[in-house]
Each structure stands twice: as structure tokens, then as C-alpha cells.
Short mmCIF file of N, CA, C and O in Angstrom, two decimals:
data_model
loop_
_atom_site.label_atom_id
_atom_site.label_comp_id
_atom_site.label_asym_id
_atom_site.label_seq_id
_atom_site.Cartn_x
_atom_site.Cartn_y
_atom_site.Cartn_z
N MET A 1 -69.66 -97.51 -44.15
CA MET A 1 -68.96 -96.28 -43.85
C MET A 1 -68.86 -95.46 -45.13
O MET A 1 -68.46 -95.95 -46.17
N ALA A 2 -69.25 -94.17 -45.01
CA ALA A 2 -69.27 -93.30 -46.19
C ALA A 2 -67.86 -92.86 -46.55
O ALA A 2 -67.01 -92.67 -45.69
N SER A 3 -67.65 -92.67 -47.82
CA SER A 3 -66.36 -92.22 -48.33
C SER A 3 -66.53 -90.80 -48.84
O SER A 3 -67.47 -90.51 -49.57
N TYR A 4 -65.64 -89.91 -48.44
CA TYR A 4 -65.72 -88.52 -48.86
C TYR A 4 -64.61 -88.24 -49.85
O TYR A 4 -63.49 -88.73 -49.69
N PRO A 5 -64.92 -87.41 -50.85
CA PRO A 5 -63.87 -87.06 -51.82
C PRO A 5 -62.70 -86.36 -51.14
O PRO A 5 -62.89 -85.58 -50.21
N ALA A 6 -61.50 -86.67 -51.57
CA ALA A 6 -60.28 -86.10 -50.98
C ALA A 6 -60.31 -84.58 -51.03
O ALA A 6 -59.84 -83.91 -50.10
N GLU A 7 -60.87 -84.01 -52.08
CA GLU A 7 -60.92 -82.56 -52.22
C GLU A 7 -61.79 -81.94 -51.12
O GLU A 7 -61.43 -80.91 -50.53
N LEU A 8 -62.90 -82.57 -50.77
CA LEU A 8 -63.78 -82.07 -49.72
C LEU A 8 -63.11 -82.17 -48.35
O LEU A 8 -63.18 -81.25 -47.53
N VAL A 9 -62.43 -83.28 -48.10
CA VAL A 9 -61.72 -83.46 -46.83
C VAL A 9 -60.62 -82.41 -46.69
O VAL A 9 -60.46 -81.79 -45.63
N MET A 10 -59.88 -82.17 -47.76
CA MET A 10 -58.80 -81.18 -47.74
C MET A 10 -59.37 -79.78 -47.51
O MET A 10 -58.84 -79.01 -46.71
N LYS A 11 -60.48 -79.47 -48.14
CA LYS A 11 -61.11 -78.15 -48.00
C LYS A 11 -61.54 -77.93 -46.54
O LYS A 11 -61.28 -76.88 -45.97
N HIS A 12 -62.16 -78.93 -45.94
CA HIS A 12 -62.60 -78.80 -44.55
C HIS A 12 -61.41 -78.73 -43.60
O HIS A 12 -61.45 -78.03 -42.58
N SER A 13 -60.34 -79.43 -43.89
CA SER A 13 -59.14 -79.38 -43.06
C SER A 13 -58.52 -77.98 -43.08
O SER A 13 -58.10 -77.46 -42.05
N ILE A 14 -58.49 -77.38 -44.25
CA ILE A 14 -57.94 -76.03 -44.38
C ILE A 14 -58.80 -75.04 -43.60
O ILE A 14 -58.28 -74.19 -42.88
N TYR A 15 -60.13 -75.16 -43.70
CA TYR A 15 -61.02 -74.28 -42.95
C TYR A 15 -60.81 -74.44 -41.44
O TYR A 15 -60.80 -73.47 -40.69
N PHE A 16 -60.61 -75.66 -41.00
CA PHE A 16 -60.39 -75.93 -39.58
C PHE A 16 -59.10 -75.27 -39.11
O PHE A 16 -59.06 -74.64 -38.05
N VAL A 17 -58.03 -75.39 -39.88
CA VAL A 17 -56.75 -74.79 -39.52
C VAL A 17 -56.86 -73.27 -39.47
O VAL A 17 -56.39 -72.64 -38.53
N ILE A 18 -57.53 -72.68 -40.45
CA ILE A 18 -57.70 -71.22 -40.48
C ILE A 18 -58.53 -70.76 -39.28
O ILE A 18 -58.17 -69.81 -38.59
N PHE A 19 -59.62 -71.46 -39.02
CA PHE A 19 -60.49 -71.11 -37.89
C PHE A 19 -59.72 -71.21 -36.57
O PHE A 19 -59.81 -70.34 -35.71
N SER A 20 -58.95 -72.27 -36.40
CA SER A 20 -58.18 -72.46 -35.17
C SER A 20 -57.15 -71.34 -35.00
O SER A 20 -56.96 -70.82 -33.90
N GLY A 21 -56.48 -70.96 -36.06
CA GLY A 21 -55.49 -69.88 -36.00
C GLY A 21 -56.12 -68.56 -35.64
O GLY A 21 -55.60 -67.82 -34.80
N VAL A 22 -57.25 -68.25 -36.23
CA VAL A 22 -57.96 -67.00 -35.93
C VAL A 22 -58.41 -67.01 -34.46
O VAL A 22 -58.29 -66.01 -33.76
N LEU A 23 -58.90 -68.14 -34.00
CA LEU A 23 -59.34 -68.26 -32.62
C LEU A 23 -58.17 -68.03 -31.66
O LEU A 23 -58.29 -67.28 -30.68
N LEU A 24 -57.04 -68.62 -31.92
CA LEU A 24 -55.87 -68.45 -31.05
C LEU A 24 -55.37 -67.01 -31.07
O LEU A 24 -55.02 -66.46 -30.03
N LEU A 25 -55.32 -66.40 -32.23
CA LEU A 25 -54.87 -65.02 -32.32
C LEU A 25 -55.86 -64.09 -31.64
O LEU A 25 -55.48 -63.12 -31.00
N GLY A 26 -57.13 -64.38 -31.77
CA GLY A 26 -58.17 -63.54 -31.18
C GLY A 26 -58.17 -63.55 -29.68
O GLY A 26 -58.62 -62.61 -29.04
N CYS A 27 -57.67 -64.61 -29.07
CA CYS A 27 -57.65 -64.69 -27.61
C CYS A 27 -56.85 -63.56 -26.99
O CYS A 27 -57.16 -63.10 -25.90
N GLY A 28 -55.82 -63.09 -27.66
CA GLY A 28 -54.99 -62.02 -27.11
C GLY A 28 -55.40 -60.64 -27.57
O GLY A 28 -54.85 -59.66 -27.12
N ALA A 29 -56.38 -60.55 -28.43
CA ALA A 29 -56.79 -59.26 -28.99
C ALA A 29 -57.37 -58.37 -27.90
O ALA A 29 -58.17 -58.80 -27.09
N GLY A 30 -56.97 -57.11 -27.90
CA GLY A 30 -57.53 -56.15 -26.97
C GLY A 30 -56.88 -56.16 -25.59
O GLY A 30 -57.21 -55.35 -24.75
N HIS A 31 -55.95 -57.06 -25.34
CA HIS A 31 -55.27 -57.10 -24.05
C HIS A 31 -53.97 -56.32 -24.15
O HIS A 31 -53.16 -56.58 -25.02
N SER A 32 -53.82 -55.38 -23.25
CA SER A 32 -52.62 -54.56 -23.26
C SER A 32 -51.53 -55.20 -22.41
O SER A 32 -51.81 -55.84 -21.40
N ASN A 33 -50.30 -55.02 -22.81
CA ASN A 33 -49.16 -55.59 -22.08
C ASN A 33 -48.87 -54.82 -20.80
O ASN A 33 -49.02 -53.59 -20.74
N LEU A 34 -48.40 -55.56 -19.81
CA LEU A 34 -47.95 -54.99 -18.55
C LEU A 34 -46.63 -54.26 -18.81
O LEU A 34 -45.72 -54.81 -19.43
N THR A 35 -46.53 -53.00 -18.35
CA THR A 35 -45.30 -52.23 -18.58
C THR A 35 -44.49 -52.01 -17.30
O THR A 35 -43.29 -51.84 -17.36
N SER A 36 -45.17 -51.99 -16.14
CA SER A 36 -44.45 -51.83 -14.87
C SER A 36 -45.33 -52.29 -13.71
O SER A 36 -46.53 -52.47 -13.87
N ILE A 37 -44.68 -52.49 -12.57
CA ILE A 37 -45.38 -52.89 -11.34
C ILE A 37 -44.94 -51.96 -10.23
O ILE A 37 -43.75 -51.71 -10.06
N THR A 38 -45.91 -51.44 -9.49
CA THR A 38 -45.63 -50.64 -8.30
C THR A 38 -46.00 -51.47 -7.08
O THR A 38 -47.11 -51.99 -7.00
N VAL A 39 -45.05 -51.60 -6.16
CA VAL A 39 -45.29 -52.34 -4.92
C VAL A 39 -45.59 -51.34 -3.81
O VAL A 39 -44.86 -50.36 -3.64
N SER A 40 -46.65 -51.60 -3.06
CA SER A 40 -47.05 -50.72 -1.96
C SER A 40 -47.18 -51.51 -0.68
O SER A 40 -47.67 -52.63 -0.72
N PRO A 41 -46.74 -50.94 0.45
CA PRO A 41 -46.06 -49.66 0.58
C PRO A 41 -44.64 -49.73 0.03
O PRO A 41 -44.05 -50.81 0.00
N GLN A 42 -44.11 -48.59 -0.40
CA GLN A 42 -42.76 -48.56 -0.97
C GLN A 42 -41.70 -48.81 0.09
O GLN A 42 -40.64 -49.32 -0.20
N SER A 43 -42.00 -48.44 1.33
CA SER A 43 -41.06 -48.62 2.43
C SER A 43 -41.87 -48.88 3.70
O SER A 43 -42.88 -48.23 3.93
N ALA A 44 -41.41 -49.85 4.50
CA ALA A 44 -42.11 -50.18 5.74
C ALA A 44 -41.10 -50.65 6.78
O ALA A 44 -39.99 -51.08 6.44
N THR A 45 -41.51 -50.55 8.04
CA THR A 45 -40.68 -51.01 9.16
C THR A 45 -41.58 -51.76 10.12
O THR A 45 -42.70 -51.34 10.39
N THR A 46 -41.09 -52.88 10.63
CA THR A 46 -41.81 -53.64 11.64
C THR A 46 -40.80 -54.37 12.52
O THR A 46 -39.60 -54.32 12.27
N THR A 47 -41.29 -55.05 13.53
CA THR A 47 -40.41 -55.73 14.48
C THR A 47 -40.12 -57.16 14.05
O THR A 47 -40.90 -57.78 13.33
N SER A 48 -38.98 -57.65 14.54
CA SER A 48 -38.66 -59.06 14.30
C SER A 48 -38.87 -59.89 15.57
O SER A 48 -38.96 -61.10 15.51
N ASN A 49 -38.94 -59.19 16.73
CA ASN A 49 -39.21 -59.89 17.99
C ASN A 49 -40.07 -59.00 18.87
O ASN A 49 -39.54 -58.06 19.46
N PRO A 50 -41.39 -59.24 18.94
CA PRO A 50 -42.11 -60.34 18.28
C PRO A 50 -42.17 -60.14 16.77
O PRO A 50 -42.03 -59.02 16.28
N GLN A 51 -42.40 -61.25 16.07
CA GLN A 51 -42.42 -61.22 14.60
C GLN A 51 -43.57 -60.34 14.10
O GLN A 51 -44.73 -60.63 14.32
N GLY A 52 -43.19 -59.26 13.42
CA GLY A 52 -44.18 -58.36 12.85
C GLY A 52 -44.49 -58.74 11.41
O GLY A 52 -43.70 -59.45 10.75
N GLN A 53 -45.63 -58.29 10.92
CA GLN A 53 -46.03 -58.58 9.54
C GLN A 53 -46.41 -57.31 8.82
O GLN A 53 -46.91 -56.36 9.43
N VAL A 54 -46.17 -57.30 7.52
CA VAL A 54 -46.55 -56.20 6.65
C VAL A 54 -47.18 -56.81 5.41
O VAL A 54 -46.63 -57.75 4.83
N GLY A 55 -48.32 -56.27 4.99
CA GLY A 55 -48.98 -56.74 3.76
C GLY A 55 -48.62 -55.84 2.60
O GLY A 55 -48.74 -54.61 2.68
N TYR A 56 -48.14 -56.43 1.52
CA TYR A 56 -47.79 -55.69 0.31
C TYR A 56 -48.80 -55.97 -0.79
O TYR A 56 -49.38 -57.06 -0.85
N THR A 57 -48.99 -54.99 -1.67
CA THR A 57 -49.82 -55.17 -2.86
C THR A 57 -49.01 -54.79 -4.09
O THR A 57 -48.07 -53.99 -4.00
N ALA A 58 -49.38 -55.36 -5.22
CA ALA A 58 -48.71 -55.06 -6.49
C ALA A 58 -49.74 -54.49 -7.46
O ALA A 58 -50.77 -55.12 -7.71
N THR A 59 -49.46 -53.31 -7.96
CA THR A 59 -50.34 -52.67 -8.94
C THR A 59 -49.68 -52.74 -10.30
O THR A 59 -48.54 -52.30 -10.46
N GLY A 60 -50.39 -53.29 -11.28
CA GLY A 60 -49.88 -53.39 -12.64
C GLY A 60 -50.24 -52.16 -13.44
O GLY A 60 -51.37 -51.67 -13.37
N HIS A 61 -49.28 -51.66 -14.19
CA HIS A 61 -49.49 -50.52 -15.09
C HIS A 61 -49.37 -51.06 -16.52
O HIS A 61 -48.37 -51.71 -16.85
N PHE A 62 -50.37 -50.79 -17.34
CA PHE A 62 -50.46 -51.38 -18.67
C PHE A 62 -50.19 -50.36 -19.78
O PHE A 62 -50.34 -49.14 -19.57
N ALA A 63 -49.83 -50.86 -20.95
CA ALA A 63 -49.49 -50.02 -22.10
C ALA A 63 -50.64 -49.10 -22.52
O ALA A 63 -50.42 -48.04 -23.09
N ASN A 64 -51.88 -49.51 -22.22
CA ASN A 64 -53.03 -48.68 -22.60
C ASN A 64 -53.35 -47.60 -21.56
O ASN A 64 -54.36 -46.92 -21.66
N GLY A 65 -52.49 -47.45 -20.54
CA GLY A 65 -52.66 -46.42 -19.53
C GLY A 65 -53.49 -46.85 -18.32
O GLY A 65 -53.62 -46.10 -17.36
N LYS A 66 -54.03 -48.04 -18.34
CA LYS A 66 -54.86 -48.52 -17.23
C LYS A 66 -53.99 -49.16 -16.16
O LYS A 66 -52.86 -49.58 -16.41
N THR A 67 -54.52 -49.23 -14.93
CA THR A 67 -53.84 -49.89 -13.82
C THR A 67 -54.85 -50.76 -13.09
O THR A 67 -56.05 -50.52 -13.13
N ARG A 68 -54.33 -51.80 -12.42
CA ARG A 68 -55.16 -52.63 -11.55
C ARG A 68 -54.26 -53.45 -10.65
O ARG A 68 -53.09 -53.69 -10.95
N GLU A 69 -54.84 -53.90 -9.52
CA GLU A 69 -54.09 -54.74 -8.60
C GLU A 69 -53.89 -56.12 -9.21
O GLU A 69 -54.81 -56.67 -9.81
N LEU A 70 -52.68 -56.65 -9.07
CA LEU A 70 -52.35 -57.97 -9.60
C LEU A 70 -52.48 -59.02 -8.51
O LEU A 70 -52.39 -58.72 -7.32
N SER A 71 -52.67 -60.28 -8.92
CA SER A 71 -52.80 -61.38 -7.97
C SER A 71 -52.16 -62.63 -8.56
O SER A 71 -51.64 -62.62 -9.68
N GLN A 72 -52.25 -63.74 -7.82
CA GLN A 72 -51.69 -65.01 -8.28
C GLN A 72 -52.31 -65.44 -9.61
O GLN A 72 -51.65 -66.07 -10.43
N VAL A 73 -53.58 -65.10 -9.83
CA VAL A 73 -54.26 -65.47 -11.08
C VAL A 73 -53.53 -64.87 -12.28
O VAL A 73 -53.51 -65.45 -13.36
N ASP A 74 -52.89 -63.72 -12.09
CA ASP A 74 -52.14 -63.06 -13.15
C ASP A 74 -50.73 -63.63 -13.30
O ASP A 74 -49.98 -63.19 -14.16
N GLY A 75 -50.37 -64.57 -12.46
CA GLY A 75 -49.01 -65.11 -12.48
C GLY A 75 -48.08 -64.34 -11.58
O GLY A 75 -46.86 -64.48 -11.65
N LEU A 76 -48.64 -63.51 -10.69
CA LEU A 76 -47.84 -62.72 -9.76
C LEU A 76 -47.10 -63.61 -8.78
O LEU A 76 -47.67 -64.55 -8.23
N SER A 77 -45.82 -63.32 -8.58
CA SER A 77 -45.03 -64.04 -7.58
C SER A 77 -44.28 -63.02 -6.74
O SER A 77 -44.01 -61.90 -7.18
N TRP A 78 -43.97 -63.40 -5.51
CA TRP A 78 -43.29 -62.54 -4.56
C TRP A 78 -41.99 -63.20 -4.08
O TRP A 78 -41.92 -64.42 -3.99
N LYS A 79 -41.01 -62.37 -3.74
CA LYS A 79 -39.80 -62.89 -3.10
C LYS A 79 -39.17 -61.79 -2.27
O LYS A 79 -39.43 -60.60 -2.47
N THR A 80 -38.35 -62.21 -1.31
CA THR A 80 -37.58 -61.28 -0.49
C THR A 80 -36.10 -61.55 -0.71
O THR A 80 -35.71 -62.69 -0.96
N SER A 81 -35.32 -60.50 -0.62
CA SER A 81 -33.87 -60.66 -0.75
C SER A 81 -33.28 -61.04 0.59
O SER A 81 -33.95 -60.97 1.63
N GLN A 82 -32.03 -61.41 0.58
CA GLN A 82 -31.29 -61.59 1.83
C GLN A 82 -30.85 -60.21 2.31
O GLN A 82 -30.86 -59.25 1.55
N THR A 83 -30.44 -60.12 3.56
CA THR A 83 -29.91 -58.87 4.08
C THR A 83 -28.52 -58.63 3.48
O THR A 83 -27.95 -59.51 2.83
N SER A 84 -27.96 -57.47 3.76
CA SER A 84 -26.62 -57.15 3.22
C SER A 84 -25.55 -58.09 3.77
O SER A 84 -24.49 -58.25 3.17
N THR A 85 -25.82 -58.74 4.90
CA THR A 85 -24.87 -59.69 5.47
C THR A 85 -25.16 -61.12 5.04
O THR A 85 -24.52 -62.06 5.50
N GLY A 86 -26.15 -61.31 4.15
CA GLY A 86 -26.47 -62.64 3.64
C GLY A 86 -27.47 -63.42 4.47
O GLY A 86 -27.74 -64.58 4.19
N GLY A 87 -28.03 -62.78 5.48
CA GLY A 87 -29.01 -63.47 6.33
C GLY A 87 -30.43 -63.36 5.80
O GLY A 87 -30.72 -62.56 4.92
N VAL A 88 -31.28 -64.19 6.35
CA VAL A 88 -32.70 -64.16 6.00
C VAL A 88 -33.42 -63.43 7.13
O VAL A 88 -33.43 -63.90 8.27
N ALA A 89 -33.97 -62.26 6.82
CA ALA A 89 -34.65 -61.46 7.84
C ALA A 89 -36.16 -61.55 7.72
O ALA A 89 -36.88 -61.22 8.65
N ALA A 90 -36.66 -61.99 6.55
CA ALA A 90 -38.10 -62.01 6.34
C ALA A 90 -38.48 -63.07 5.31
O ALA A 90 -37.69 -63.44 4.45
N THR A 91 -39.70 -63.54 5.44
CA THR A 91 -40.27 -64.47 4.47
C THR A 91 -41.56 -63.87 3.95
O THR A 91 -42.22 -63.08 4.65
N ILE A 92 -41.94 -64.22 2.72
CA ILE A 92 -43.14 -63.66 2.12
C ILE A 92 -44.01 -64.78 1.56
O ILE A 92 -43.51 -65.75 1.00
N GLY A 93 -45.31 -64.64 1.76
CA GLY A 93 -46.26 -65.62 1.25
C GLY A 93 -46.74 -65.26 -0.15
O GLY A 93 -46.40 -64.21 -0.69
N SER A 94 -47.55 -66.11 -0.71
CA SER A 94 -48.01 -65.94 -2.09
C SER A 94 -48.96 -64.76 -2.26
O SER A 94 -49.20 -64.32 -3.38
N THR A 95 -49.47 -64.21 -1.15
CA THR A 95 -50.38 -63.07 -1.24
C THR A 95 -49.72 -61.75 -0.87
O THR A 95 -50.40 -60.73 -0.77
N GLY A 96 -48.40 -61.75 -0.65
CA GLY A 96 -47.68 -60.51 -0.34
C GLY A 96 -47.57 -60.20 1.14
O GLY A 96 -47.15 -59.10 1.51
N GLU A 97 -47.89 -61.14 2.00
CA GLU A 97 -47.79 -60.94 3.45
C GLU A 97 -46.37 -61.32 3.90
O GLU A 97 -45.97 -62.47 3.76
N VAL A 98 -45.64 -60.34 4.45
CA VAL A 98 -44.25 -60.55 4.87
C VAL A 98 -44.18 -60.67 6.39
O VAL A 98 -44.81 -59.90 7.11
N THR A 99 -43.38 -61.62 6.86
CA THR A 99 -43.15 -61.80 8.29
C THR A 99 -41.66 -61.61 8.57
O THR A 99 -40.82 -62.27 7.96
N CYS A 100 -41.35 -60.67 9.47
CA CYS A 100 -39.96 -60.44 9.87
C CYS A 100 -39.55 -61.47 10.91
O CYS A 100 -40.28 -61.73 11.86
N SER A 101 -38.36 -62.05 10.74
CA SER A 101 -37.88 -63.06 11.68
C SER A 101 -36.53 -62.69 12.30
O SER A 101 -36.11 -63.33 13.26
N ALA A 102 -35.86 -61.69 11.76
CA ALA A 102 -34.56 -61.25 12.28
C ALA A 102 -34.33 -59.80 11.84
O ALA A 102 -34.91 -59.35 10.86
N PRO A 103 -33.48 -59.07 12.57
CA PRO A 103 -33.20 -57.69 12.17
C PRO A 103 -32.49 -57.62 10.81
O PRO A 103 -31.68 -58.48 10.48
N GLY A 104 -32.82 -56.60 10.04
CA GLY A 104 -32.17 -56.38 8.75
C GLY A 104 -33.09 -55.69 7.77
O GLY A 104 -34.30 -55.56 8.02
N THR A 105 -32.53 -55.23 6.67
CA THR A 105 -33.31 -54.59 5.61
C THR A 105 -33.32 -55.49 4.39
O THR A 105 -32.27 -56.00 3.98
N VAL A 106 -34.50 -55.70 3.83
CA VAL A 106 -34.64 -56.57 2.66
C VAL A 106 -35.42 -55.85 1.56
O VAL A 106 -36.16 -54.91 1.82
N THR A 107 -35.23 -56.32 0.35
CA THR A 107 -35.99 -55.84 -0.80
C THR A 107 -37.12 -56.83 -1.06
O THR A 107 -36.90 -58.03 -1.12
N ILE A 108 -38.31 -56.29 -1.22
CA ILE A 108 -39.49 -57.08 -1.57
C ILE A 108 -39.68 -56.93 -3.07
O ILE A 108 -39.72 -55.81 -3.58
N THR A 109 -39.80 -58.05 -3.80
CA THR A 109 -39.96 -58.00 -5.26
C THR A 109 -41.24 -58.71 -5.67
O THR A 109 -41.48 -59.85 -5.27
N ALA A 110 -42.03 -58.02 -6.48
CA ALA A 110 -43.23 -58.60 -7.08
C ALA A 110 -42.95 -58.73 -8.58
O ALA A 110 -42.48 -57.79 -9.20
N SER A 111 -43.24 -59.91 -9.16
CA SER A 111 -42.99 -60.14 -10.58
C SER A 111 -44.20 -60.79 -11.23
O SER A 111 -44.88 -61.60 -10.61
N ALA A 112 -44.43 -60.43 -12.50
CA ALA A 112 -45.53 -61.01 -13.26
C ALA A 112 -45.15 -61.01 -14.74
O ALA A 112 -44.31 -60.21 -15.18
N PRO A 113 -45.76 -61.90 -15.53
CA PRO A 113 -45.46 -61.92 -16.97
C PRO A 113 -45.98 -60.66 -17.66
O PRO A 113 -47.02 -60.14 -17.30
N GLN A 114 -45.22 -60.20 -18.63
CA GLN A 114 -45.60 -59.00 -19.39
C GLN A 114 -46.93 -59.20 -20.09
O GLN A 114 -47.76 -58.31 -20.13
N ASN A 115 -47.13 -60.38 -20.65
CA ASN A 115 -48.36 -60.67 -21.38
C ASN A 115 -49.25 -61.55 -20.51
O ASN A 115 -49.13 -62.76 -20.52
N LEU A 116 -50.14 -60.93 -19.76
CA LEU A 116 -50.97 -61.66 -18.81
C LEU A 116 -51.98 -62.57 -19.49
O LEU A 116 -52.51 -63.47 -18.87
N THR A 117 -52.25 -62.38 -20.78
CA THR A 117 -53.26 -63.19 -21.46
C THR A 117 -52.88 -64.65 -21.53
O THR A 117 -53.74 -65.49 -21.73
N PHE A 118 -51.60 -64.97 -21.38
CA PHE A 118 -51.17 -66.37 -21.44
C PHE A 118 -51.06 -67.01 -20.06
O PHE A 118 -50.62 -68.12 -19.94
N THR A 119 -51.46 -66.30 -19.02
CA THR A 119 -51.37 -66.83 -17.67
C THR A 119 -52.67 -67.54 -17.33
O THR A 119 -53.62 -66.94 -16.90
N ILE A 120 -52.69 -68.82 -17.58
CA ILE A 120 -53.86 -69.63 -17.29
C ILE A 120 -53.40 -70.89 -16.58
O ILE A 120 -52.27 -71.33 -16.75
N ASN A 121 -54.25 -71.43 -15.76
CA ASN A 121 -53.87 -72.58 -14.95
C ASN A 121 -54.18 -73.88 -15.68
O ASN A 121 -55.04 -74.63 -15.27
N ASN A 122 -53.48 -74.12 -16.77
CA ASN A 122 -53.69 -75.37 -17.52
C ASN A 122 -52.38 -76.09 -17.80
O ASN A 122 -52.33 -76.96 -18.65
N GLY A 123 -51.34 -75.70 -17.10
CA GLY A 123 -50.05 -76.35 -17.29
C GLY A 123 -49.21 -75.71 -18.38
O GLY A 123 -48.07 -76.07 -18.58
N VAL A 124 -49.77 -74.74 -19.12
CA VAL A 124 -49.02 -74.05 -20.17
C VAL A 124 -48.20 -72.96 -19.50
O VAL A 124 -48.73 -72.15 -18.74
N GLN A 125 -46.92 -72.94 -19.73
CA GLN A 125 -46.05 -71.96 -19.10
C GLN A 125 -46.01 -70.68 -19.92
O GLN A 125 -45.86 -70.71 -21.14
N ASN A 126 -46.18 -69.54 -19.25
CA ASN A 126 -46.10 -68.24 -19.90
C ASN A 126 -44.62 -67.92 -20.12
O ASN A 126 -43.85 -67.86 -19.18
N THR A 127 -44.25 -67.72 -21.37
CA THR A 127 -42.84 -67.46 -21.68
C THR A 127 -42.59 -66.00 -22.05
O THR A 127 -41.54 -65.67 -22.58
N SER A 128 -43.57 -65.12 -21.78
CA SER A 128 -43.34 -63.71 -22.08
C SER A 128 -42.35 -63.13 -21.06
O SER A 128 -42.08 -63.73 -20.03
N ALA A 129 -41.83 -61.96 -21.37
CA ALA A 129 -40.87 -61.31 -20.48
C ALA A 129 -41.49 -61.08 -19.10
O ALA A 129 -42.71 -60.96 -18.98
N THR A 130 -40.65 -61.01 -18.08
CA THR A 130 -41.12 -60.78 -16.72
C THR A 130 -40.93 -59.32 -16.35
O THR A 130 -39.88 -58.74 -16.60
N ILE A 131 -41.97 -58.74 -15.75
CA ILE A 131 -41.93 -57.36 -15.27
C ILE A 131 -41.89 -57.42 -13.75
O ILE A 131 -42.61 -58.20 -13.13
N SER A 132 -41.06 -56.58 -13.11
CA SER A 132 -40.92 -56.60 -11.65
C SER A 132 -41.00 -55.21 -11.07
O SER A 132 -40.68 -54.21 -11.74
N GLY A 133 -41.39 -55.16 -9.81
CA GLY A 133 -41.38 -53.92 -9.03
C GLY A 133 -40.85 -54.26 -7.65
O GLY A 133 -40.92 -55.40 -7.21
N THR A 134 -40.28 -53.27 -6.96
CA THR A 134 -39.67 -53.53 -5.65
C THR A 134 -40.10 -52.53 -4.59
O THR A 134 -40.58 -51.43 -4.92
N ALA A 135 -39.89 -52.91 -3.35
CA ALA A 135 -40.11 -52.06 -2.19
C ALA A 135 -39.10 -52.49 -1.12
O ALA A 135 -38.44 -53.52 -1.27
N MET A 136 -38.98 -51.71 -0.08
CA MET A 136 -38.02 -52.00 0.99
C MET A 136 -38.77 -52.31 2.29
O MET A 136 -39.81 -51.74 2.57
N LEU A 137 -38.18 -53.21 3.09
CA LEU A 137 -38.71 -53.54 4.41
C LEU A 137 -37.55 -53.57 5.40
O LEU A 137 -36.54 -54.23 5.15
N THR A 138 -37.72 -52.87 6.51
CA THR A 138 -36.74 -52.92 7.59
C THR A 138 -37.34 -53.68 8.75
O THR A 138 -38.42 -53.32 9.26
N CYS A 139 -36.66 -54.75 9.14
CA CYS A 139 -37.07 -55.55 10.29
C CYS A 139 -36.18 -55.15 11.46
O CYS A 139 -34.96 -55.24 11.37
N GLN A 140 -36.78 -54.68 12.54
CA GLN A 140 -35.99 -54.22 13.69
C GLN A 140 -35.96 -55.27 14.78
O GLN A 140 -36.81 -56.07 14.93
#
């Protein structure tokens, strides 16, 4: 087994650390932060008997002025509020499809991490701030 001088090993270790740091920093270069989310349609009405459905989309607005539709790949999540009386009038799926199950008005909320560059499916949790947008749904 060959023996390497300590100075050479240290030099290569330093280069490796510098290279790794540059690589990690470079991964986020050129990606603009999410500044707001618009949920469409802003307001909708459907029936609860029979159960009606409404499809919502979330458009991300970025610091560089660009916009695009967001999806689960971006870390987008959806939720519905309870009605003013505390009841559950609607449920929402992971793709923004809402089903009304009882009369009432609910708020639809789409949320995604501000820094989408860290949203990858490898078990690493994105800890950047969360940006949200809302819309209203009336279930009759």
C-alpha cells in the first residue's frame, strides 16, 4: 500500500472541500425566488348534492418577473378551510381538484416553498419560507 505525504493529502482535501462548496452554491445560481402565488379560479360555485368538482391551478410569480404553473414537483400543497360554522364542506386532492360534500363557503389555499431550488424528492426537507395564495369556493 502506497503512502502519500501528509501535505499532499491535506492539499487534495482542501481542493475537495472547495469544489464541493462551489458545487453546492452553484446549484441555486440563476434561480429566482417565488414571491407570490395566484390561485385560479379566484372564485367558484358548485353543488354539494350531487357532489360537484372544481379544478384549481396555482401560478407562481417570481422575483425575476417570470410566472409559471406550479405542481407537486415544486413542493406545492393544497388545503381547504372549514366553513364559518366549523364544518367540512369540501376536500381537495394533491392536484387541486376540489369536491364539495356539504353546503358552505371555504377558502382554497395553495402553498409552496419560496426557494424552489431545494424542493427535490430525496428526503431533504425544504426549510425556506412558505408562499401562499388563496381563492374562494361556494358549495351549494
